[in-house]
Amino acid sequence: MKDLFSDLDPTGDAASDAEEQAQAGPAVAPATAMDADAVLDLTGAWVARGWLRALDRALARFLHREAPDAPPLLLLGVALTSHQLGRGHVCLDLGLTLNAPDLALSLPPEGDDLSDPPPLPSQVLAGLDLATWRTALDHPALVADAASGASGTTPLVIEHRDGRTRLYLRRYWQYERDIRRALDARLHMSADATDNTDPAGLRQALDALFGPGEGAAPDWQKLACALAVRSPFAVITGGPGTGKTTTVVKLLALLQALQLGDSDTDQPRALRIRLAAPTGKAAARLNESIARQVAGLSLVELCQLGGGIDLTTLRESIPTEVTTLHRLLGSRPDTRHFRHHADNPLPLDVLVVDEASMVDIEMMAALLAALPRRARLVLLGDKDQLASVEAGAVLGDLCQRAEGGHYTPATAEWLNAVTGAAVPGNFLDDEGHALDQAIAMLRVSHRFDAHSGIGQLAQAVNTPLGTDHQPHDKRRRVQVLFDPGEPPNYTDIARLRLRDEHDNALERLAIDGHPGGFANDGQGRRDRRGEPLPPPTGYRHYLEALADRRPPESATLEADKDAFDAWARAVLDAHGRFQLLCALRRGPWGVAGLNERIALALRRAGLIEAGDAELQHGWYIGRPVLVTRNDYRLGLMNGDIGITLALPNARRPGARWLPRVAFPANDGSGRIKWVLPSRLQAVETVYAMTVHKSQGSEFTHTALVLPDAPNPILTRELVYTGITRARDWFTLVESGRGILDEAILREVTRVSGLGKVSKG
């Protein structure tokens, strides 16, 4: 893999080295020789370059004013520790920083091409050893040692654990400690839960929900459900289509059946269950999915096993309404605090959190603090997807060992007793941690099979590097999937290589879906049920549906609302047939540049009518918009997509139609929300959206556009997430050579100390 900062560390013969050093100016003073003013000047130069946030330097300056005797190396550590939070890390790992100093700043991927750059961290920290830096951090007024309890109010905490030395801002160290303590407490309650569970009764209930499993290969959904019953804390992780939602719906049915069937009263109290997700969009998607699953769930046999539980009562006790975590906890304006906390816990018995990979460390700490001591917490999510935008990767930290299972013999014996299936030997571990026993990974995709190029590509991209999987092997494995000359010639994936930034092939893809890039022009494919699949489409499809399905001009919304709602649903469904994804927000290959480019192409094709001003800042018929901030007044959530349509002017028949934005209700009802454009305060055009924004969504045909230059944001996780947004068709768009190869070898590494929550 090419070093992203290779041009900042030139190599060559002695003559070229001397020439470059002469051009660079005088030698850089190492950090050990700098005074506090020199460090602050250096951080100021980094801020001016955009390598460091102004906030990070301001914190170092503030602490210097408060403690003038603070060593320069401590002030440098403060600035770098603060900067890590903006990059998703929870702390500064001193050892890792000394091994790769330049990664501590937000350096441009190919170096700084401006003149007279300031010294890089690799130059400043050259020759510094870990012991010297640790000694400089020994300042009781500013830094507390976690080993001594880190009592007091110092702004920084240093922790030496697992062979690493980490420097934290106190608040984030506290979040991490609180999470570890809360999860440890719940994990150590698992033994009591196991002792109080009737294996025979649980076996019957699980067989009723999943079918008998005697002697069969393990049904990982069934095992996941059993593990979640066993523990007050559980994680169910798995890729797209592995059945996370199906599993959790059956789990909730089982928990309610156990609760209602075990009660000795005539009117047993059902468990208070809440469902939540980190974003409004994720909440809406789960809401639809849960509603469908509950409606289709067969509960008759489970009711009979529970002593004749009323079927209607059981079904109604499984909630389908999903809320955001902020709403659940009760966010308070202009504060980081919530209405629900340790002294005012949430009124619930079971909490399920979907898309948990998007939950940051601060939110997870607040959530655990607000949970009643005896309440169950179940986290759902794909551990391999992109982590939260904010600091921390809690789900990824918790699931570090999920691939290997690491179930103890005692856990395996119990699972065999309640499911009838033996845990394969390669998932057993005599030294398994308590956390391992609470994590279930779903390993069978019901969306992608061995014949799915999308599934094979996602798996190839997601495979981590190791002793048996080298960079060359991984690149080759990914590249060969697109090679039409290599069997098995997958028909659902395509690759579009652009000649340059102005190649019109991108416009043709956005308009018509580039079916020619697929085998047989996308014709003749069938889904897993044998039903024929329509060929891949672009945005022409929804714009033609908009024109063709429009109600007659004589219709009015008041008198013909069903017809207008049906029209809007058809247009929204057609729009979901294709989505262009990208990695960046700015630039020609980012959201802004691609949205403008595609809008102009659609106008040239006669598919939309809008002037330049309307395309830039106005409203026009057919404009798709993405909600970027929750709007509880309108019932719209961050990530909702709506289409601008035209309704007849009831007051002035024959006059220009009135623009309204149609949004799906996202509650499983199929209803449409018609919203005046003037009421939408936080929306943006969405011909292109970032991969981050697409999490939790699924599109019939997804096209992922990679930029033409390396960028640290391009990682294995981002590419994997983009690929798995596609259901039937996936197109990879490359504007620069080798970008995919670099991206799939670069992994998101969120620095934290969470890791192994418990070894007991």
mmCIF file of C-alpha atoms in Angstrom, residues 40 43 56-66 75 78:
data_model
loop_
_atom_site.group_PDB
_atom_site.id
_atom_site.type_symbol
_atom_site.label_atom_id
_atom_site.label_comp_id
_atom_site.label_asym_id
_atom_site.label_seq_id
_atom_site.Cartn_x
_atom_site.Cartn_y
_atom_site.Cartn_z
ATOM 1 C CA LEU A 40 2.139 27.273 20.782
ATOM 2 C CA THR A 43 0.375 24.633 16.789
ATOM 3 C CA ASP A 56 -7.276 22.248 19.893
ATOM 4 C CA ARG A 57 -4.718 25.046 20.083
ATOM 5 C CA ALA A 58 -7.048 27.169 22.213
ATOM 6 C CA LEU A 59 -7.197 24.399 24.818
ATOM 7 C CA ALA A 60 -3.392 24.174 24.947
ATOM 8 C CA ARG A 61 -3.123 27.966 25.337
ATOM 9 C CA PHE A 62 -5.742 27.979 28.085
ATOM 10 C CA LEU A 63 -3.933 25.310 30.090
ATOM 11 C CA HIS A 64 -0.643 27.170 29.606
ATOM 12 C CA ARG A 65 -2.221 30.279 31.123
ATOM 13 C CA GLU A 66 -3.662 28.268 34.001
ATOM 14 C CA LEU A 75 0.995 21.205 25.862
ATOM 15 C CA VAL A 78 -3.018 18.385 24.927
#
